[in-house]
Amino acid sequence: MHDLTLYGYWRSSATWRVRIGLHLLGVGYEYAPVHLVRDGGEQYMDDHIRRNPLGQVPVLTWNVDGQEHRLAQSLAILEYLDETTPGQILPTEPFARARARQLAEMVNAGIQPMQNLWMTRAITAGGADGRGIAREAIRRGLAAMQAECDLAAMLPTSAQPRTWLVGDSPTIADICLIPQLYNARRFDIDLSPFPALTRVDALADKHPAFRVARPEAQPDALHPTD
Amino acid sequence: MHDLTLYGYWRSSATWRVRIGLHLLGVGYEYAPVHLVRDGGEQYMDDHIRRNPLGQVPVLTWNVDGQEHRLAQSLAILEYLDETTPGQILPTEPFARARARQLAEMVNAGIQPMQNLWMTRAITAGGADGRGIAREAIRRGLAAMQAECDLAAMLPTSAQPRTWLVGDSPTIADICLIPQLYNARRFDIDLSPFPALTRVDALADKHPAFRVARPEAQPDALHPTD
C-alpha cells in the first residue's frame, strides 16, 4: 500500500471501524484528526468538504504517481483494503462473505445513521427526543443482530458464528459491531439481552488490533469527557 | 444460481435495488410481496421476522441440497450476486470498485435510513417533522453526490463518471441512485441542482433492466396511490 492518511475523529464509530481494519490487516497509516465538535465541526469546513462533500469522517487518502486517491464511507474503505492487501477481513466462502456483509450493514445502515450527530441534532432541533429515538434504533438493531445469531444454526456452517460473528476470524461484521456496542453503552442501553454480541465484545477486548484502535488510544482523544 | 425468492415491496427502494441487480445480471427469481403498510406491516409478522429479524425487506432466499440460505441487506445481496454470477455490477479495477461502493453507501447509509418508514414515523410520533427532516437528509445527500461527481475529474480515470456514475456500465452506485431519485421526487425535492444525477436517471429510464425493475411494473404495485 502507498502512504495512507486517515482523516477521522477518535470517537467516530465509522473512523474506528477503519482503524480496526487497518490494524487487523497490518497496514500502516498516518492519522489526521478532524474535530467533529469544536468550532461547529471541522468536518463542515472547506478543507474537509473537498475530501468528503457529505461532511463526514472517515476519509482515506493516498497518492500514486502524483495522482490523488480519496475514499469515504467506512465499508467501501474496508472492502478496498481487503481487496488490495494480503490479509483478509471478509470470509473466503461466498455465502459467509455475504453473511458478514449483512451483519455489517445492519450496523452501518440499520443502526448508526439513526444515532449519528447530524440526525440526533436535527430531531432534537425539531422538537422531538433525538436521543430517545436513537436509543430505540440501537436497541431494536442490536436485538435483530442477536436474533440473527440465534437463527444462524439453520444457515450453512461457513456462515455461522463461531469464535467471531462469522467463523473463526474477525470480519467486517465484528469490525462494525464493536464501535456500535460502545455507542450503545454511551446511550445507556442494557446489553444483557444480547449475549451473542457481548461475547464478541469480550473477545475484541483482548485482541491487539481491536485494542490499539480504541477511541481512548487515539491522539485526539479528549479526557475525561468530550 | 439456484431458485431464488425475493421477498420485497414494490415501493421499497432497497428491494428495488436488488430487482435492478437481478435483471442486470440476468438472474431469474420469484417475487414474494411483503406489504409494508397493510395491517400494521407484514414485515413485522412472525413469518417475516424469521426471515429478517430487523423487519425489513428485501430478503433473498434459496435452498441448496435442502439447506436454507437467506440474505438481507440490499448491498450484501448485490455483492453476493456479483460474486456468484457471470455478470458484473461492480467495476473491475480496485479503486473504481471502491468508488462505486462509496457512492452506493452514500445512498444506503447516508440518505435512505433518514427517510425510511420506521424513522419518519418515530420522528413524527415524537412531535417533530419526520417528513421535513427526511427532505433535508435527501437534499444534502444528493448535493454531496453531485459534488462528488464535480470533484471526480481529479480522481483516476477508471473511477470517474462516464456514461454511468462510475465508468461505462451500470454499477451498484447507479443501482442505489435511481430508487433514491424516485424517493426524492415523492418528497418534492427539486432535482435541478443535480444534473450529474438526473443525467443517469434519464439513461436508466431507457435501460431494459432498470425499466422492468420499476415499482409500477411489480405485481404488488398499488394504483393510483398507496
Coordinates of C-alpha atoms in Angstrom, one line a residue:
Chain A
M1 CA 0.0 0.0 0.0
H2 CA 1.0 3.6 -0.6
D3 CA 1.3 6.2 2.2
L4 CA -2.2 6.3 3.6
T5 CA -3.7 9.2 5.6
L6 CA -6.8 8.5 7.6
Y7 CA -8.9 11.6 8.4
G8 CA -11.1 10.8 11.3
Y9 CA -12.2 11.5 14.9
W10 CA -11.3 9.4 17.9
R11 CA -15.0 8.8 18.8
S12 CA -16.5 8.5 15.3
S13 CA -17.6 4.9 15.1
A14 CA -17.1 4.8 11.3
T15 CA -13.5 6.0 11.7
W16 CA -13.0 3.4 14.4
R17 CA -14.1 0.7 12.0
V18 CA -11.4 1.7 9.6
R19 CA -8.8 1.8 12.3
I20 CA -9.6 -1.8 13.3
G21 CA -9.4 -2.9 9.7
L22 CA -6.1 -1.2 9.1
H23 CA -4.6 -2.8 12.3
L24 CA -6.1 -6.3 11.5
L25 CA -4.5 -6.1 8.0
G26 CA -1.3 -4.7 9.4
V27 CA -1.4 -1.7 7.2
G28 CA 0.4 1.5 8.5
Y29 CA -1.2 4.9 8.2
E30 CA -1.0 8.5 9.3
Y31 CA -3.9 9.7 11.4
A32 CA -5.2 13.2 10.8
P33 CA -7.8 14.3 13.3
V34 CA -10.9 16.2 12.2
H35 CA -12.7 17.6 15.2
L36 CA -16.4 16.9 14.9
V37 CA -17.5 19.2 17.7
R38 CA -15.1 22.1 18.0
D39 CA -15.9 25.3 16.2
G40 CA -19.2 24.0 14.8
G41 CA -17.4 21.0 13.4
E42 CA -14.2 20.9 11.3
Q43 CA -16.0 18.3 9.1
Y44 CA -18.0 21.1 7.6
M45 CA -15.0 23.3 6.7
D46 CA -13.9 23.8 3.2
D47 CA -10.7 21.6 3.5
H48 CA -12.8 18.6 4.6
I49 CA -15.7 19.2 2.3
R50 CA -13.3 18.9 -0.6
R51 CA -12.3 15.5 0.9
N52 CA -15.9 14.4 1.5
P53 CA -18.8 16.6 0.4
L54 CA -21.1 14.8 2.8
G55 CA -19.1 16.4 5.7
Q56 CA -18.3 13.1 7.4
V57 CA -15.3 11.1 8.6
P58 CA -13.5 8.8 7.8
V59 CA -11.8 9.7 4.6
L60 CA -8.7 7.7 3.5
T61 CA -6.3 9.4 1.0
W62 CA -3.2 8.4 -0.8
N63 CA -1.2 9.3 -3.9
V64 CA 0.0 7.2 -6.7
D65 CA 2.5 8.9 -9.1
G66 CA 1.1 12.3 -8.1
Q67 CA -2.5 11.1 -8.7
E68 CA -4.9 11.8 -5.8
H69 CA -6.9 8.9 -4.4
R70 CA -9.5 9.6 -1.7
L71 CA -12.2 7.4 -0.4
A72 CA -15.0 7.9 2.0
Q73 CA -17.6 5.5 3.6
S74 CA -16.1 3.1 6.0
L75 CA -17.4 -0.1 4.4
A76 CA -16.2 0.9 0.9
I77 CA -12.8 1.6 2.5
L78 CA -12.7 -1.7 4.3
E79 CA -13.6 -3.6 1.2
Y80 CA -10.9 -1.8 -0.7
L81 CA -8.3 -2.7 2.0
D82 CA -9.4 -6.3 1.9
E83 CA -9.1 -6.5 -1.9
T84 CA -5.7 -4.7 -2.1
T85 CA -3.7 -6.1 0.8
P86 CA -2.6 -9.7 1.6
G87 CA -4.8 -10.1 4.7
Q88 CA -8.5 -10.7 4.9
I89 CA -11.3 -9.1 6.8
L90 CA -14.0 -11.0 4.8
P91 CA -14.5 -14.8 4.8
T92 CA -13.5 -16.7 1.7
E93 CA -16.7 -18.7 1.0
P94 CA -19.2 -16.6 -0.9
F95 CA -22.2 -17.1 1.4
A96 CA -20.2 -16.5 4.5
R97 CA -18.9 -13.3 2.9
A98 CA -22.5 -12.3 2.2
R99 CA -23.4 -13.0 5.8
A100 CA -20.6 -10.9 7.2
R101 CA -21.7 -8.1 4.9
Q102 CA -25.3 -8.4 6.0
L103 CA -24.3 -8.1 9.7
A104 CA -22.0 -5.2 8.9
E105 CA -24.8 -3.4 7.1
M106 CA -27.2 -4.0 9.9
V107 CA -25.0 -1.6 11.9
N108 CA -23.9 0.6 9.0
A109 CA -27.3 1.3 7.5
G110 CA -29.6 -0.1 10.1
I111 CA -28.4 1.5 13.3
Q112 CA -25.6 4.0 13.1
P113 CA -27.4 6.5 10.8
M114 CA -30.2 6.8 13.3
Q115 CA -27.9 7.8 16.1
N116 CA -25.3 9.9 14.3
L117 CA -24.6 13.5 15.2
W118 CA -26.4 15.2 12.3
M119 CA -29.6 13.1 12.8
T120 CA -29.9 13.4 16.6
R121 CA -29.3 17.1 16.3
A122 CA -31.9 17.6 13.6
I123 CA -34.5 15.6 15.5
T124 CA -33.8 17.5 18.7
A125 CA -33.9 20.8 17.0
G126 CA -37.3 19.8 15.5
G127 CA -38.7 19.4 19.0
A128 CA -38.6 15.6 19.4
D129 CA -36.3 13.5 21.6
G130 CA -33.3 12.7 19.3
R131 CA -31.5 10.7 22.0
G132 CA -34.6 8.7 22.8
I133 CA -35.2 7.8 19.1
A134 CA -31.5 6.9 18.8
R135 CA -31.8 4.6 21.8
E136 CA -34.8 2.9 20.3
A137 CA -33.0 2.4 17.0
I138 CA -29.9 1.0 18.7
R139 CA -31.9 -1.4 20.9
R140 CA -34.0 -2.8 18.0
G141 CA -31.0 -3.1 15.8
L142 CA -28.9 -5.0 18.4
A143 CA -31.9 -7.2 19.2
A144 CA -32.1 -8.1 15.5
M145 CA -28.4 -8.9 15.4
Q146 CA -28.8 -11.1 18.5
A147 CA -31.8 -12.8 16.8
E148 CA -29.7 -13.3 13.6
C149 CA -27.1 -15.1 15.8
D150 CA -29.9 -17.2 17.4
L151 CA -31.3 -18.2 13.9
A152 CA -27.8 -18.9 12.5
A153 CA -27.8 -22.6 13.4
M154 CA -30.1 -23.1 10.4
L155 CA -27.6 -21.5 8.0
P156 CA -24.7 -23.2 6.2
T157 CA -21.9 -23.9 8.6
S158 CA -19.4 -21.5 7.0
A159 CA -21.8 -18.6 7.7
Q160 CA -22.4 -19.4 11.4
P161 CA -21.0 -17.6 14.3
R162 CA -18.1 -19.4 15.9
T163 CA -15.3 -17.6 17.7
W164 CA -16.4 -14.4 16.0
L165 CA -19.8 -13.3 14.4
V166 CA -19.0 -15.3 11.3
G167 CA -16.4 -18.1 11.6
D168 CA -13.1 -18.1 13.4
S169 CA -11.5 -14.8 12.4
P170 CA -12.7 -11.3 12.8
T171 CA -14.6 -9.9 9.8
I172 CA -16.2 -6.6 8.8
A173 CA -19.2 -7.8 10.9
D174 CA -17.2 -7.7 14.1
I175 CA -15.4 -4.5 13.0
C176 CA -18.8 -2.8 12.8
L177 CA -20.2 -4.4 15.9
I178 CA -17.6 -3.3 18.4
P179 CA -17.9 0.5 18.0
Q180 CA -21.7 0.1 17.9
L181 CA -21.6 -1.6 21.3
Y182 CA -19.5 1.2 22.7
N183 CA -22.1 3.7 21.4
A184 CA -24.9 1.6 22.9
R185 CA -23.2 2.0 26.3
R186 CA -22.9 5.7 25.8
F187 CA -26.7 5.7 25.1
D188 CA -27.3 3.7 28.3
I189 CA -28.6 0.6 26.6
D190 CA -28.8 -2.6 28.7
L191 CA -26.7 -5.1 26.7
S192 CA -27.6 -8.1 28.9
P193 CA -30.2 -9.3 26.3
F194 CA -27.5 -9.6 23.7
P195 CA -25.1 -12.3 24.9
A196 CA -24.0 -13.3 21.3
L197 CA -22.8 -9.7 20.8
T198 CA -21.2 -9.1 24.2
R199 CA -19.3 -12.4 23.9
V200 CA -17.6 -11.0 20.8
D201 CA -17.0 -7.7 22.6
A202 CA -15.1 -9.5 25.3
L203 CA -13.0 -11.2 22.6
A204 CA -12.2 -7.9 20.9
D205 CA -11.3 -6.5 24.3
K206 CA -8.3 -8.9 24.3
H207 CA -7.4 -8.6 20.7
P208 CA -4.3 -6.4 19.9
A209 CA -5.7 -4.9 16.7
F210 CA -9.0 -4.0 18.3
R211 CA -7.3 -2.6 21.4
V212 CA -5.0 -0.3 19.6
A213 CA -7.9 1.0 17.5
R214 CA -9.9 2.1 20.6
P215 CA -11.0 5.7 20.8
E216 CA -9.2 6.3 24.1
A217 CA -5.9 5.2 22.5
Q218 CA -6.1 7.9 19.7
P219 CA -4.0 11.1 19.8
D220 CA -7.1 13.3 19.5
A221 CA -9.0 11.6 22.4
L222 CA -10.3 14.1 24.9
H223 CA -10.3 13.4 28.6
P224 CA -12.2 13.0 30.8
T225 CA -15.2 14.0 28.7
D226 CA -15.8 15.5 25.3
Chain B
M1 CA -27.9 -19.8 -9.4
H2 CA -30.5 -21.8 -7.5
D3 CA -34.2 -21.0 -7.4
L4 CA -34.3 -17.6 -5.8
T5 CA -37.2 -16.0 -4.0
L6 CA -37.1 -12.2 -3.4
Y7 CA -39.3 -11.0 -0.5
G8 CA -40.0 -7.4 -1.1
Y9 CA -42.3 -4.5 -1.6
W10 CA -42.9 -2.7 -4.9
R11 CA -42.0 0.7 -3.5
S12 CA -39.2 -0.3 -1.1
S13 CA -36.1 1.3 -2.6
A14 CA -33.9 -1.4 -1.1
T15 CA -36.0 -4.1 -2.8
W16 CA -35.9 -2.1 -6.0
R17 CA -32.1 -2.1 -5.9
V18 CA -32.0 -5.9 -5.8
R19 CA -34.5 -6.2 -8.6
I20 CA -32.3 -3.9 -10.8
G21 CA -29.3 -6.1 -9.9
L22 CA -31.0 -9.3 -10.7
H23 CA -32.2 -8.0 -14.1
L24 CA -28.8 -6.5 -15.0
L25 CA -27.2 -9.9 -14.2
G26 CA -29.9 -11.8 -16.0
V27 CA -30.8 -13.9 -12.9
G28 CA -34.3 -15.2 -12.7
Y29 CA -36.3 -15.1 -9.4
E30 CA -39.7 -15.5 -7.9
Y31 CA -41.1 -12.3 -6.3
A32 CA -42.9 -12.7 -3.0
P33 CA -44.6 -9.4 -1.9
V34 CA -44.5 -8.4 1.8
H35 CA -46.9 -5.5 2.3
L36 CA -45.2 -2.8 4.3
V37 CA -48.3 -0.8 5.1
R38 CA -51.3 -3.1 5.3
D39 CA -52.4 -4.5 8.7
G40 CA -49.6 -2.6 10.5
G41 CA -47.0 -4.0 8.2
E42 CA -46.4 -7.6 7.2
Q43 CA -42.7 -7.1 7.7
Y44 CA -43.3 -7.2 11.5
M45 CA -45.2 -10.5 11.4
D46 CA -43.6 -13.8 12.6
D47 CA -43.2 -15.3 9.1
H48 CA -41.1 -12.3 8.0
I49 CA -39.3 -11.7 11.3
R50 CA -37.9 -15.2 10.9
R51 CA -36.5 -14.2 7.5
N52 CA -35.2 -10.9 8.8
P53 CA -35.3 -10.0 12.5
L54 CA -34.9 -6.4 11.6
G55 CA -38.4 -6.4 10.0
Q56 CA -37.2 -5.1 6.7
V57 CA -37.3 -6.0 3.0
P58 CA -35.6 -7.2 0.8
V59 CA -34.7 -10.7 1.8
L60 CA -33.4 -13.2 -0.8
T61 CA -33.8 -16.9 0.0
W62 CA -32.8 -20.1 -1.8
N63 CA -32.1 -23.8 -1.0
V64 CA -29.0 -25.9 -1.8
D65 CA -29.5 -29.6 -1.1
G66 CA -32.2 -28.8 1.4
Q67 CA -30.0 -26.3 3.2
E68 CA -31.7 -22.9 3.8
H69 CA -29.9 -19.8 2.6
R70 CA -31.3 -16.4 3.4
L71 CA -29.8 -13.0 3.0
A72 CA -30.9 -9.5 3.9
Q73 CA -29.4 -6.0 3.3
S74 CA -29.6 -5.0 -0.3
L75 CA -25.9 -4.2 -0.7
A76 CA -24.8 -7.6 0.8
I77 CA -27.2 -9.3 -1.6
L78 CA -25.9 -7.3 -4.6
E79 CA -22.3 -8.1 -3.7
Y80 CA -23.2 -11.8 -3.4
L81 CA -24.9 -11.8 -6.8
D82 CA -21.9 -10.0 -8.4
E83 CA -19.6 -12.6 -6.9
T84 CA -21.6 -15.7 -7.8
T85 CA -22.9 -14.9 -11.3
P86 CA -21.1 -14.4 -14.6
G87 CA -22.2 -10.8 -14.9
Q88 CA -20.8 -7.7 -13.1
I89 CA -22.4 -4.9 -11.3
L90 CA -19.1 -3.7 -9.8
P91 CA -16.1 -2.3 -11.9
T92 CA -13.1 -4.5 -12.3
E93 CA -10.3 -2.1 -11.2
P94 CA -10.0 -1.9 -7.4
F95 CA -10.2 1.9 -6.9
A96 CA -13.2 2.1 -9.3
R97 CA -14.9 -0.7 -7.3
A98 CA -14.2 1.3 -4.2
R99 CA -15.6 4.4 -5.7
A100 CA -18.8 2.6 -6.8
R101 CA -19.2 1.3 -3.3
Q102 CA -18.6 4.8 -1.8
L103 CA -21.4 6.3 -3.9
A104 CA -23.7 3.3 -3.2
E105 CA -23.1 3.8 0.6
M106 CA -23.8 7.5 0.3
V107 CA -27.4 6.4 -0.5
N108 CA -27.6 3.3 1.6
A109 CA -26.2 4.6 4.8
G110 CA -26.1 8.4 4.1
I111 CA -29.6 9.1 2.9
Q112 CA -32.1 6.2 2.9
P113 CA -32.1 5.4 6.6
M114 CA -33.1 9.0 7.4
Q115 CA -36.2 8.8 5.2
N116 CA -37.3 5.2 5.8
L117 CA -40.7 4.3 7.2
W118 CA -39.6 3.4 10.7
M119 CA -37.6 6.6 11.1
T120 CA -40.0 9.1 9.8
R121 CA -42.8 7.6 11.8
A122 CA -40.7 7.6 15.0
I123 CA -39.8 11.2 14.5
T124 CA -43.3 12.3 13.7
A125 CA -44.7 10.3 16.7
G126 CA -42.1 12.2 18.8
G127 CA -43.6 15.5 17.8
A128 CA -41.1 16.7 15.2
D129 CA -41.5 16.9 11.4
G130 CA -40.3 13.5 10.1
R131 CA -41.0 14.4 6.5
G132 CA -39.1 17.7 6.8
I133 CA -36.1 16.1 8.3
A134 CA -36.2 13.3 5.7
R135 CA -36.3 16.0 2.9
E136 CA -33.3 17.8 4.4
A137 CA -31.4 14.5 4.6
I138 CA -32.2 13.7 1.0
R139 CA -31.3 17.1 -0.3
R140 CA -27.9 17.2 1.5
G141 CA -27.1 13.6 0.4
L142 CA -27.9 14.3 -3.2
A143 CA -26.0 17.5 -3.1
A144 CA -23.0 15.6 -1.8
M145 CA -23.3 13.1 -4.6
Q146 CA -23.4 15.9 -7.2
A147 CA -20.3 17.4 -5.5
E148 CA -18.6 14.0 -5.7
C149 CA -19.3 14.0 -9.4
D150 CA -18.0 17.5 -9.8
L151 CA -14.8 16.6 -8.0
A152 CA -14.3 13.3 -9.8
A153 CA -12.1 14.9 -12.5
M154 CA -9.3 14.8 -10.0
L155 CA -9.6 11.1 -9.5
P156 CA -8.0 8.3 -11.5
T157 CA -9.8 7.9 -14.9
S158 CA -11.2 4.4 -14.0
A159 CA -13.2 5.9 -11.1
Q160 CA -14.6 8.9 -13.0
P161 CA -18.2 9.1 -14.2
R162 CA -18.6 8.5 -17.9
T163 CA -21.9 7.1 -19.2
W164 CA -22.8 6.0 -15.7
L165 CA -21.7 7.2 -12.2
V166 CA -18.5 5.2 -12.5
G167 CA -17.4 4.2 -16.0
D168 CA -19.4 2.9 -18.9
S169 CA -21.6 0.3 -17.4
P170 CA -24.2 0.5 -14.6
T171 CA -22.8 -0.4 -11.1
I172 CA -24.2 -0.7 -7.6
A173 CA -23.8 3.2 -7.5
D174 CA -26.4 3.6 -10.2
I175 CA -28.5 0.8 -8.7
C176 CA -28.7 2.8 -5.5
L177 CA -29.2 6.2 -7.1
I178 CA -32.2 5.5 -9.2
P179 CA -34.6 4.5 -6.4
Q180 CA -33.3 7.4 -4.3
L181 CA -34.2 9.9 -7.0
Y182 CA -37.7 8.4 -7.2
N183 CA -38.0 8.9 -3.5
A184 CA -36.6 12.4 -3.8
R185 CA -39.5 13.2 -6.2
R186 CA -42.0 11.7 -3.7
F187 CA -40.6 14.1 -1.1
D188 CA -40.9 17.1 -3.5
I189 CA -37.2 17.7 -3.8
D190 CA -36.1 20.0 -6.6
L191 CA -33.6 17.9 -8.6
S192 CA -32.4 20.7 -10.9
P193 CA -29.3 21.4 -8.9
F194 CA -28.1 17.7 -9.5
P195 CA -27.5 17.4 -13.3
A196 CA -24.9 14.6 -12.9
L197 CA -27.6 12.6 -11.2
T198 CA -30.6 13.3 -13.3
R199 CA -28.4 12.5 -16.4
V200 CA -28.0 9.0 -15.1
D201 CA -31.7 8.8 -14.3
A202 CA -32.5 9.6 -17.9
L203 CA -30.2 6.9 -19.0
A204 CA -31.8 4.3 -16.7
D205 CA -35.2 5.4 -17.9
K206 CA -34.3 3.8 -21.3
H207 CA -32.4 0.8 -20.0
P208 CA -34.4 -2.5 -20.1
A209 CA -33.1 -3.9 -16.8
F210 CA -33.9 -0.6 -15.0
R211 CA -37.3 -0.4 -16.7
V212 CA -38.6 -3.8 -15.7
A213 CA -37.4 -3.3 -12.1
R214 CA -39.6 -0.2 -11.6
P215 CA -42.1 -0.2 -8.8
E216 CA -45.0 0.4 -11.1
A217 CA -44.1 -2.8 -13.1
Q218 CA -44.4 -5.1 -10.0
P219 CA -47.3 -7.4 -9.3
D220 CA -47.9 -5.8 -5.9
A221 CA -48.0 -2.2 -7.1
L222 CA -51.0 -0.3 -5.9
H223 CA -52.8 2.1 -8.1
P224 CA -53.2 5.0 -8.3
T225 CA -51.8 5.7 -4.8
D226 CA -50.7 3.6 -1.8

